Coordinates of C-alpha atoms in Angstrom, one line a residue:
X115 CA -36.0 55.6 -10.5
X116 CA -35.5 57.5 -7.2
X117 CA -32.4 56.0 -5.7
X118 CA -32.7 58.0 -2.5
X119 CA -35.6 55.9 -1.2
X120 CA -33.4 52.9 -1.1
X121 CA -30.6 54.6 0.9
X122 CA -32.0 53.6 4.3
X123 CA -32.3 50.0 3.3
X124 CA -28.7 49.9 2.0
X125 CA -27.4 51.6 5.1
X126 CA -29.3 49.1 7.2
X127 CA -27.7 46.2 5.3
X128 CA -24.3 47.7 5.7
X129 CA -24.7 48.3 9.4
X130 CA -25.9 44.8 9.9
X131 CA -22.9 43.5 7.9
X132 CA -20.6 45.6 10.0
X133 CA -22.1 44.1 13.2
X134 CA -21.8 40.7 11.8
X135 CA -18.1 40.9 10.6
X136 CA -17.1 42.6 13.9
X137 CA -18.5 39.7 16.0
X138 CA -17.9 36.7 13.7
X139 CA -14.6 37.2 12.2
X140 CA -13.2 33.7 12.0
X141 CA -13.2 32.3 8.4
X142 CA -12.5 28.7 7.5
X143 CA -12.3 27.5 3.9
X144 CA -10.2 25.1 1.9
X145 CA -10.6 26.9 -1.4
X146 CA -9.6 30.5 -0.8
X147 CA -7.8 32.7 1.6
X148 CA -10.0 35.4 3.0
X149 CA -8.9 38.5 4.9
X150 CA -11.1 41.1 6.4
X151 CA -9.3 44.3 7.4
X152 CA -10.8 45.8 10.5
X153 CA -10.0 49.4 9.6
X154 CA -11.7 52.4 11.2
X155 CA -14.6 53.1 8.8
X156 CA -18.1 54.5 8.7
X157 CA -19.7 51.1 9.1
X158 CA -18.0 50.3 12.3
X159 CA -18.5 53.9 13.6
X160 CA -22.2 53.5 13.0
X161 CA -22.2 50.1 14.7
X162 CA -20.4 51.4 17.7
X163 CA -22.8 54.4 17.9
X164 CA -25.8 52.1 17.8
X165 CA -24.4 49.7 20.4
X166 CA -23.3 52.4 22.8
X167 CA -25.8 55.2 22.4
X168 CA -29.0 54.0 20.8
X169 CA -32.1 54.7 22.9
X170 CA -32.9 51.0 23.1
X171 CA -30.7 48.0 23.6
X172 CA -30.2 46.2 20.2
X173 CA -29.5 42.5 20.0
X174 CA -26.9 42.4 17.2
X175 CA -27.2 38.6 17.2
X176 CA -30.9 38.5 16.4
X177 CA -30.5 41.4 14.0
X178 CA -27.8 39.4 12.1
X179 CA -30.1 36.3 11.8
X180 CA -32.7 38.4 10.1
X181 CA -30.5 40.7 7.9
X182 CA -27.8 38.4 6.6
X183 CA -30.1 36.2 4.4
X184 CA -31.6 39.4 2.9
X185 CA -28.2 40.8 2.3
X186 CA -27.1 37.7 0.5
X187 CA -30.1 37.9 -1.8
X188 CA -28.5 41.0 -3.2
X189 CA -25.5 39.0 -4.4
X190 CA -26.6 35.9 -6.3
X191 CA -29.3 33.1 -6.0
X192 CA -27.0 30.6 -4.3
X193 CA -25.1 32.4 -1.6
X194 CA -26.8 31.4 1.6
X195 CA -26.6 31.7 5.4
X196 CA -27.4 28.7 7.6
X197 CA -28.1 29.2 11.3
X198 CA -26.2 26.9 13.7
X199 CA -29.4 25.1 14.6
X200 CA -30.0 24.1 11.0
X201 CA -26.5 23.0 10.0
X202 CA -27.0 19.3 10.8
X203 CA -30.3 19.0 8.9
X204 CA -28.8 20.9 5.9
X205 CA -26.0 18.5 5.6
X206 CA -27.8 15.2 6.2
X207 CA -28.4 14.3 2.6
X208 CA -24.8 15.0 1.7
X209 CA -23.4 13.2 4.7
X210 CA -25.5 10.2 3.9
X211 CA -27.2 9.8 7.3
X212 CA -29.7 11.2 9.8
X213 CA -28.5 11.4 13.4
X214 CA -31.2 10.5 15.9
X215 CA -33.9 9.3 13.6
X216 CA -36.2 6.2 13.6
X217 CA -36.4 5.4 9.9
X218 CA -39.9 6.3 8.7
X219 CA -41.4 8.4 5.9
X220 CA -44.8 9.9 6.9
X221 CA -47.5 12.0 5.4
X222 CA -50.9 13.4 6.2
X223 CA -54.3 11.8 5.6
X224 CA -57.5 13.5 6.7
X225 CA -55.6 15.3 9.4
X226 CA -54.0 12.1 10.7
X227 CA -50.3 11.3 10.5
X228 CA -49.7 8.0 8.7
X229 CA -46.6 6.0 8.1
X230 CA -45.9 5.8 4.4
X231 CA -42.7 3.8 4.4
X232 CA -40.4 2.1 6.9
X233 CA -36.7 1.7 6.2
X234 CA -35.4 -1.8 6.3
X235 CA -33.5 -2.7 9.5
X236 CA -34.3 0.7 11.0
X237 CA -35.3 1.2 14.7
X238 CA -38.9 1.7 13.5
X239 CA -38.8 -1.6 11.5
X240 CA -37.3 -3.4 14.5
X241 CA -40.1 -2.1 16.7
X242 CA -42.8 -3.5 14.4
X243 CA -44.0 -0.3 12.8
X244 CA -45.5 -0.9 9.3
X245 CA -46.7 1.2 6.4
X246 CA -50.2 2.6 7.0
X247 CA -49.9 2.8 10.8
X248 CA -51.6 5.9 12.1
X249 CA -49.5 7.9 14.6
X250 CA -51.9 9.3 17.2
X251 CA -49.4 10.4 19.9
X252 CA -45.7 11.1 20.1
X253 CA -44.7 10.7 23.7
X254 CA -47.3 12.8 25.5
X255 CA -48.2 15.0 22.5
X256 CA -51.4 14.2 20.7
X257 CA -50.9 14.6 17.0
X258 CA -54.2 15.9 15.8
X259 CA -54.9 17.7 13.6
X260 CA -51.6 16.7 12.2
X261 CA -51.6 19.2 9.4
X262 CA -51.4 22.0 11.9
X263 CA -48.3 20.5 13.5
X264 CA -46.1 20.2 10.4
X265 CA -43.1 22.0 11.8
X266 CA -43.4 20.4 15.3
X267 CA -43.6 16.7 14.2
X268 CA -40.0 16.3 13.1
X269 CA -38.7 17.8 16.4
X270 CA -40.8 15.4 18.4
X271 CA -39.8 12.3 16.4
X272 CA -36.1 13.0 16.2
X273 CA -33.7 13.5 19.0
X274 CA -30.3 12.5 20.3
X275 CA -28.9 9.1 19.4
X276 CA -29.7 6.4 22.0
X277 CA -32.7 8.3 23.4
X278 CA -36.2 6.9 23.1
X279 CA -39.5 8.1 21.6
X280 CA -42.9 6.5 22.3
X281 CA -45.4 6.3 19.4
X282 CA -49.0 5.5 20.0
X283 CA -50.2 3.7 16.9
X284 CA -53.6 2.9 15.5
X285 CA -53.5 -0.1 13.2
X286 CA -56.2 -1.4 10.9
X287 CA -58.1 -4.3 12.5
X288 CA -56.8 -3.5 16.1
X289 CA -59.3 -2.0 18.5
X290 CA -56.7 -0.6 21.0
X291 CA -53.7 1.6 20.5
X292 CA -50.3 0.0 20.2
X293 CA -47.5 1.7 22.1
X294 CA -44.1 1.4 20.4
X295 CA -41.0 2.5 22.3
X296 CA -38.3 3.2 19.7
X297 CA -34.6 3.9 20.3
X298 CA -33.3 6.6 18.0
X299 CA -30.2 5.9 16.0
X300 CA -28.2 6.9 12.9
X301 CA -30.4 6.4 9.8
X302 CA -28.6 5.9 6.4
X303 CA -29.6 8.1 3.5
X304 CA -28.1 6.5 0.4
X305 CA -27.6 8.7 -2.6
X306 CA -27.8 5.8 -5.0
X307 CA -31.5 5.3 -4.9
X308 CA -31.6 2.1 -7.0
X309 CA -29.5 0.1 -9.4
X310 CA -30.4 -3.0 -11.5
X311 CA -29.9 -4.7 -14.8
X312 CA -32.5 -3.8 -17.4
X313 CA -31.4 -6.8 -19.4
X314 CA -28.2 -8.8 -19.8
X315 CA -26.2 -5.9 -21.2
X316 CA -27.7 -2.7 -19.7
X317 CA -27.3 -1.6 -16.1
X318 CA -29.3 1.3 -14.7
X319 CA -28.3 3.4 -11.7
X320 CA -30.2 6.4 -10.2
X321 CA -28.2 8.9 -8.2
X322 CA -30.3 11.4 -6.2
X323 CA -27.4 13.6 -4.9
X324 CA -23.6 13.7 -4.7
X325 CA -22.6 13.2 -1.1
X326 CA -19.7 11.9 0.9
X327 CA -20.8 8.2 0.3
X328 CA -21.9 8.5 -3.4
X329 CA -18.7 7.4 -5.0
X330 CA -18.5 4.3 -2.7
X331 CA -22.2 3.5 -3.5
X332 CA -21.6 4.1 -7.2
X333 CA -18.6 1.7 -7.3
X334 CA -20.5 -1.0 -5.4
X335 CA -23.2 -1.0 -8.1
X336 CA -20.9 -0.6 -11.1
X337 CA -17.2 -1.4 -11.1
X338 CA -17.4 -3.6 -8.0
X339 CA -20.6 -5.3 -9.0
X340 CA -20.8 -8.9 -10.0
X341 CA -23.4 -7.9 -12.6
X342 CA -22.0 -7.9 -16.2
X343 CA -23.1 -5.1 -18.5
X344 CA -21.8 -3.3 -21.6
X345 CA -23.9 -0.1 -21.2
X346 CA -24.4 2.0 -18.1
X347 CA -27.4 4.4 -17.8
X348 CA -26.8 7.0 -15.1
X349 CA -30.1 8.7 -14.1
X350 CA -29.4 12.3 -12.8
X351 CA -32.9 13.6 -13.1
X352 CA -34.0 15.6 -10.1
X353 CA -30.5 15.5 -8.8
X354 CA -29.7 18.9 -7.4
X355 CA -26.0 18.3 -7.0
X356 CA -23.7 18.1 -4.0
X357 CA -20.0 17.7 -3.4
X358 CA -17.6 18.4 -6.3
X359 CA -15.2 15.7 -5.1
X360 CA -17.8 13.0 -5.5
X361 CA -18.3 14.0 -9.1
X362 CA -14.6 14.0 -9.8
X363 CA -14.2 10.5 -8.5
X364 CA -17.1 9.1 -10.6
X365 CA -15.8 10.9 -13.7
X366 CA -12.4 9.3 -13.0
X367 CA -14.0 5.9 -13.6
X368 CA -15.5 7.0 -16.9
X369 CA -13.1 9.4 -18.6
X370 CA -9.7 8.6 -20.1
X371 CA -6.5 9.6 -18.2
X372 CA -5.8 13.4 -18.3
X373 CA -9.2 14.3 -19.8
X374 CA -10.5 17.5 -18.3
X375 CA -13.5 17.1 -16.0
X376 CA -14.3 20.7 -15.1
X377 CA -12.6 23.9 -14.2
X378 CA -13.5 26.8 -12.0
X379 CA -12.6 30.5 -12.2
X380 CA -12.8 33.3 -9.6
X381 CA -13.2 37.0 -10.0
X382 CA -9.5 37.6 -10.5
X383 CA -9.5 35.0 -13.4
X384 CA -7.6 32.4 -11.4
X385 CA -8.5 28.9 -12.6
X386 CA -8.6 25.5 -10.8
X387 CA -8.6 22.7 -13.3
X388 CA -9.7 19.1 -12.6
X389 CA -8.5 16.2 -14.7
X390 CA -9.3 12.5 -14.8
X391 CA -6.7 10.2 -13.1
X392 CA -5.8 6.8 -14.4
X393 CA -8.6 4.7 -13.0
X394 CA -11.0 4.6 -16.0
X395 CA -12.4 1.2 -14.9
X396 CA -15.6 1.8 -17.0
X397 CA -13.6 2.6 -20.2
X398 CA -15.2 -0.2 -22.1
X399 CA -18.8 0.7 -21.2
X400 CA -21.2 2.8 -23.2
X401 CA -22.5 5.7 -21.1
X402 CA -25.9 7.3 -21.3
X403 CA -26.9 10.0 -18.8
X404 CA -30.5 11.0 -18.2
X405 CA -31.1 14.7 -17.2
X406 CA -34.0 17.1 -16.8
X407 CA -34.7 20.7 -15.8
X408 CA -33.9 19.8 -12.1
X409 CA -30.5 18.3 -12.7
X410 CA -28.2 20.9 -11.3
X411 CA -24.7 21.8 -10.2
X412 CA -22.7 18.5 -9.7
X413 CA -25.1 16.7 -12.1
X414 CA -24.3 19.3 -14.7
X415 CA -20.6 18.9 -14.2
X416 CA -20.8 15.2 -14.8
X417 CA -23.1 15.5 -17.8
X418 CA -20.9 18.3 -19.3
X419 CA -17.7 16.4 -18.8
X420 CA -19.2 13.3 -20.6
X421 CA -20.6 15.4 -23.4
X422 CA -17.5 17.6 -23.9
X423 CA -15.2 14.7 -24.0
X424 CA -17.4 12.8 -26.5
X425 CA -17.6 10.0 -24.0
X426 CA -21.4 9.3 -23.9
X427 CA -24.9 10.5 -24.8
X428 CA -27.0 12.9 -22.8
X429 CA -30.8 12.3 -23.0
X430 CA -33.6 14.4 -21.7
X431 CA -34.2 18.1 -21.4
X432 CA -31.9 21.1 -20.7
X433 CA -30.5 21.0 -17.2
X434 CA -31.1 23.7 -14.5
X435 CA -28.1 25.9 -15.0
X436 CA -26.5 26.2 -11.6
X437 CA -22.8 26.8 -12.1
X438 CA -21.8 29.0 -9.1
X439 CA -19.3 27.5 -6.6
X440 CA -20.0 28.1 -2.9
X441 CA -17.2 28.3 -0.4
X442 CA -18.2 27.3 3.2
X443 CA -17.2 29.8 5.8
X444 CA -17.6 28.5 9.4
X445 CA -18.6 31.2 11.8
X446 CA -17.8 31.4 15.5
X447 CA -21.3 30.7 16.7
X448 CA -21.5 27.5 14.6
X449 CA -23.5 29.0 11.8
X450 CA -22.2 28.9 8.2
X451 CA -21.9 31.3 5.3
X452 CA -21.9 29.6 1.9
X453 CA -20.6 32.3 -0.3
X454 CA -20.3 32.1 -4.1
X455 CA -16.6 32.5 -5.0
X456 CA -16.2 30.9 -8.4
X457 CA -18.0 29.7 -11.5
X458 CA -18.0 26.3 -13.1
X459 CA -17.0 25.7 -16.7
X460 CA -17.2 22.5 -18.8
X461 CA -14.0 21.2 -20.6
X462 CA -14.9 23.1 -23.8
X463 CA -15.2 26.4 -21.8
X464 CA -19.0 26.6 -21.4
X465 CA -20.3 28.4 -18.4
X466 CA -22.9 26.2 -16.7
X467 CA -24.6 29.1 -14.9
X468 CA -27.8 30.6 -16.4
X469 CA -28.3 34.4 -16.2
X470 CA -29.4 36.1 -12.9
X471 CA -29.5 39.6 -11.6
X472 CA -31.4 42.7 -12.4
X473 CA -34.3 42.1 -14.7
X474 CA -34.1 38.3 -14.5
X475 CA -36.8 36.4 -12.5
X476 CA -34.5 33.6 -11.6
X477 CA -37.0 31.6 -9.5
X478 CA -39.5 31.5 -12.4
X479 CA -37.0 30.2 -15.0
X480 CA -38.3 26.6 -15.2
X481 CA -41.9 27.8 -15.3
X482 CA -41.0 30.2 -18.1
X483 CA -39.3 27.4 -20.0
X484 CA -42.7 25.5 -19.8
X485 CA -44.6 28.6 -21.0
X486 CA -42.2 29.2 -23.8
X487 CA -42.5 25.6 -25.1
X488 CA -38.8 24.8 -24.3
X489 CA -39.7 21.7 -22.4
X490 CA -41.6 20.3 -25.4
X491 CA -39.5 21.4 -28.3
X492 CA -35.8 21.3 -28.9
X493 CA -35.9 24.1 -31.4
X494 CA -37.5 26.4 -28.8
X495 CA -34.2 26.1 -26.8
X496 CA -32.3 28.7 -28.8
X497 CA -28.7 29.8 -28.2
X498 CA -26.7 32.6 -29.8
X499 CA -23.7 31.7 -32.0
X500 CA -21.4 33.5 -29.5
X501 CA -22.2 30.6 -27.0
X502 CA -21.3 27.9 -29.5
X503 CA -18.5 25.5 -28.6
X504 CA -17.1 22.4 -30.3
X505 CA -16.1 19.1 -28.8
X506 CA -12.9 17.2 -29.9
X507 CA -14.9 15.1 -32.3
X508 CA -16.6 18.2 -33.8
X509 CA -19.9 18.1 -32.1
X510 CA -21.5 21.5 -31.5
X511 CA -22.5 22.3 -27.9
X512 CA -23.8 25.5 -26.4
X513 CA -23.2 27.6 -23.3
X514 CA -25.6 30.0 -21.7
X515 CA -26.7 28.0 -18.8
X516 CA -27.3 24.3 -18.3
X517 CA -26.5 21.3 -20.4
X518 CA -28.5 20.8 -23.6
X519 CA -28.9 17.1 -24.1
X520 CA -27.7 15.3 -27.3
X521 CA -31.1 13.7 -27.6
X522 CA -34.1 15.9 -26.6
X523 CA -37.2 14.2 -25.1
X524 CA -40.2 16.4 -24.9
X525 CA -41.8 16.5 -21.5
X526 CA -45.2 16.1 -23.1
X527 CA -44.2 12.5 -23.9
X528 CA -44.1 11.9 -20.2
X529 CA -47.4 13.7 -19.5
X530 CA -50.5 11.9 -18.0
X531 CA -54.1 12.7 -17.8
X532 CA -55.3 15.4 -15.4
X533 CA -56.8 12.8 -13.2
X534 CA -53.5 10.9 -12.8
X535 CA -51.6 14.1 -12.3
X536 CA -54.0 15.1 -9.4
X537 CA -53.5 11.7 -7.9
X538 CA -49.7 12.1 -8.1
X539 CA -49.9 15.7 -6.7
X540 CA -51.9 14.5 -3.6
X541 CA -49.7 11.4 -3.2
X542 CA -52.8 9.2 -3.5
X543 CA -51.0 6.2 -4.9
X544 CA -48.7 5.9 -1.9
X545 CA -51.4 6.8 0.6
X546 CA -53.8 4.2 -0.8
X547 CA -51.1 1.5 -1.0
X548 CA -49.9 2.2 2.6
X549 CA -53.4 2.0 4.0
X550 CA -54.3 -1.1 2.0
X551 CA -51.0 -2.8 3.0
X552 CA -51.8 -2.0 6.7
X553 CA -55.2 -3.7 6.3
X554 CA -53.9 -6.7 4.4
X555 CA -50.4 -7.2 5.8
X556 CA -50.6 -10.9 6.0
X557 CA -51.1 -11.2 2.2
X558 CA -48.0 -9.5 1.2
X559 CA -44.5 -10.9 0.5
X560 CA -42.1 -10.6 -2.4
X561 CA -44.0 -13.2 -4.4
X562 CA -47.6 -12.3 -3.8
X563 CA -47.9 -8.7 -5.1
X564 CA -48.4 -9.6 -8.8
X565 CA -50.9 -12.4 -8.2
X566 CA -53.1 -10.1 -6.1
X567 CA -53.8 -7.9 -9.2
X568 CA -55.3 -10.8 -11.2
X569 CA -58.7 -9.1 -10.9
X570 CA -60.0 -5.5 -10.8
X571 CA -60.9 -5.5 -7.1
X572 CA -58.0 -3.4 -5.9
X573 CA -58.1 -1.2 -9.0
X574 CA -61.8 -0.3 -8.3
X575 CA -61.0 0.3 -4.7
X576 CA -58.4 2.9 -5.8
X577 CA -60.9 4.7 -8.0
X578 CA -63.4 4.9 -5.1
X579 CA -60.6 6.0 -2.8
X580 CA -59.6 8.9 -5.1
X581 CA -63.2 10.0 -5.4
X582 CA -63.6 10.0 -1.7
X583 CA -60.6 12.3 -1.6
X584 CA -62.0 14.7 -4.0
X585 CA -60.3 13.5 -7.2
X586 CA -62.7 12.2 -9.7
X587 CA -62.0 11.1 -13.3
X588 CA -63.9 13.3 -15.7
X589 CA -64.0 10.9 -18.6
X590 CA -63.2 7.3 -19.3
X591 CA -59.9 8.1 -21.1
X592 CA -58.6 9.8 -18.0
X593 CA -58.2 6.4 -16.4
X594 CA -55.1 4.5 -17.5
X595 CA -55.7 1.0 -16.0
X596 CA -52.1 -0.2 -16.6
X597 CA -50.5 2.9 -15.2
X598 CA -52.7 2.8 -12.0
X599 CA -52.0 -0.9 -11.5
X600 CA -48.2 -0.4 -12.0
X601 CA -48.1 2.5 -9.6
X602 CA -49.9 0.6 -6.9
X603 CA -47.8 -2.5 -7.4
X604 CA -44.6 -0.3 -7.3
X605 CA -45.7 1.4 -4.1
X606 CA -46.4 -1.9 -2.4
X607 CA -43.1 -3.3 -3.7
X608 CA -41.4 -0.3 -2.1
X609 CA -43.2 -0.9 1.2
X610 CA -41.9 -4.4 1.4
X611 CA -38.4 -3.2 0.6
X612 CA -38.3 -4.7 -2.9
X613 CA -36.8 -1.5 -4.4
X614 CA -35.5 -3.1 -7.6
X615 CA -38.8 -4.4 -8.8
X616 CA -40.5 -1.2 -7.7
X617 CA -38.4 0.8 -10.2
X618 CA -38.7 -1.9 -12.9
X619 CA -42.4 -1.4 -12.7
X620 CA -42.2 2.4 -12.9
X621 CA -39.8 2.4 -15.9
X622 CA -42.7 1.1 -18.1
X623 CA -43.9 4.7 -18.2
X624 CA -40.5 6.4 -18.4
X625 CA -40.1 7.8 -21.9
X626 CA -36.7 9.3 -21.2
X627 CA -35.5 5.8 -20.4
X628 CA -37.3 4.3 -23.4
X629 CA -35.7 6.9 -25.7
X630 CA -32.3 5.9 -24.2
X631 CA -32.9 2.3 -24.9
X632 CA -34.2 2.9 -28.4
X633 CA -31.0 4.9 -29.1
X634 CA -28.9 1.8 -28.2
X635 CA -31.0 -0.3 -30.6
X636 CA -30.2 2.1 -33.4

């Protein structure tokens, strides 16, 4: 390989970094002490020469915005740069709220913007917006074709708290447009998506991320709950992680006093160790954790801590394998550098992080697991003996990236017909349910949903709806009547803010959960 052809690119990166460090030197972090020494060196000499003598004036600010992300790509997959304008949005999920929203979920249908879901007690709900409403205009901006305004729509709907947005709405059965003046406010984003009792002894809780409010939400649904249960199933599937402190607090409720939760290690070998305190209010509960390939970072810390301490059972498929710790560095212009400074290790010493770097296509890892059969066969998930570890009770666990579950559930057991998959990919269940609800609003309340499905009328309407949207069942066995009915019922339950019964309907097709429940019976 001719290394000389890469020299200009490397120099360009270094020059950009020199510009960046010279202008944005303030570093803030709670984890490490950073010191940049502003010595006279070639990088700064080049920067000064460019700034003072280059034939054209160079904006080092705009140059930094373009180059820093590319520079970080050379380090690891999780070191990132966030421009100041994107900070608030990047932290919304972890902070548990949107500032200046109205409380709707929307999507596109035939180039029209439609409301899919309205959050209970939100500004949109209080103004009378309902699922299925078509948004024709936002203030003076006509939203058509909506699919060509994807990036613009959020900036039009959202704004400062206590400011107003006017939505022009077309509702089924109404000839004229409805104008809704909505006052923007803080919109809660709970990280506990749902929690309910499956039966008298089993409680289920789904955590979508680990944010600043997650521990409080978790306690409200478990240790502080009036519901009695002997087994807690914690669903961490599709949970990409979040704040370490949130995981530590939840682990404190599950693990015995002084049990190790996780430790981190930096490049000098310095460790930070985290142990459970004396809370342990769930000590008498059986614990089962559901994971999949998209359970990452903080999710893997909790699953690894439970597994390595022999405290519960992990069910599902091997987790993502994100074990790099990012330190947030606040920059003078309000932007942030989230730089990888440590690695996570489970109590037995397993490194959570999967391989990355030269020769590794990191972004295709999950796709490669599918192609290699790892998502459908436990034995296809092979680990060398050098990565073998043993828990206190003698159970063998493996490092090498991610957490391998104690009970493997093949993804194929959760697979559906191609027709159903296409309906899911195009979000047709939710779109159909929102539009149907909009046309039949008066019929729906918490007691009416089930009785409406006594005949096949709605089911047949859905089949015709999908065909009209280019998704046609190829053969009779492609159509799973029960699944379709359940999905439509669940979507409408969600629309009327009956989240608990929504998820109870969906669980009928959840083989990971079924496996967990059958494990308890054994």
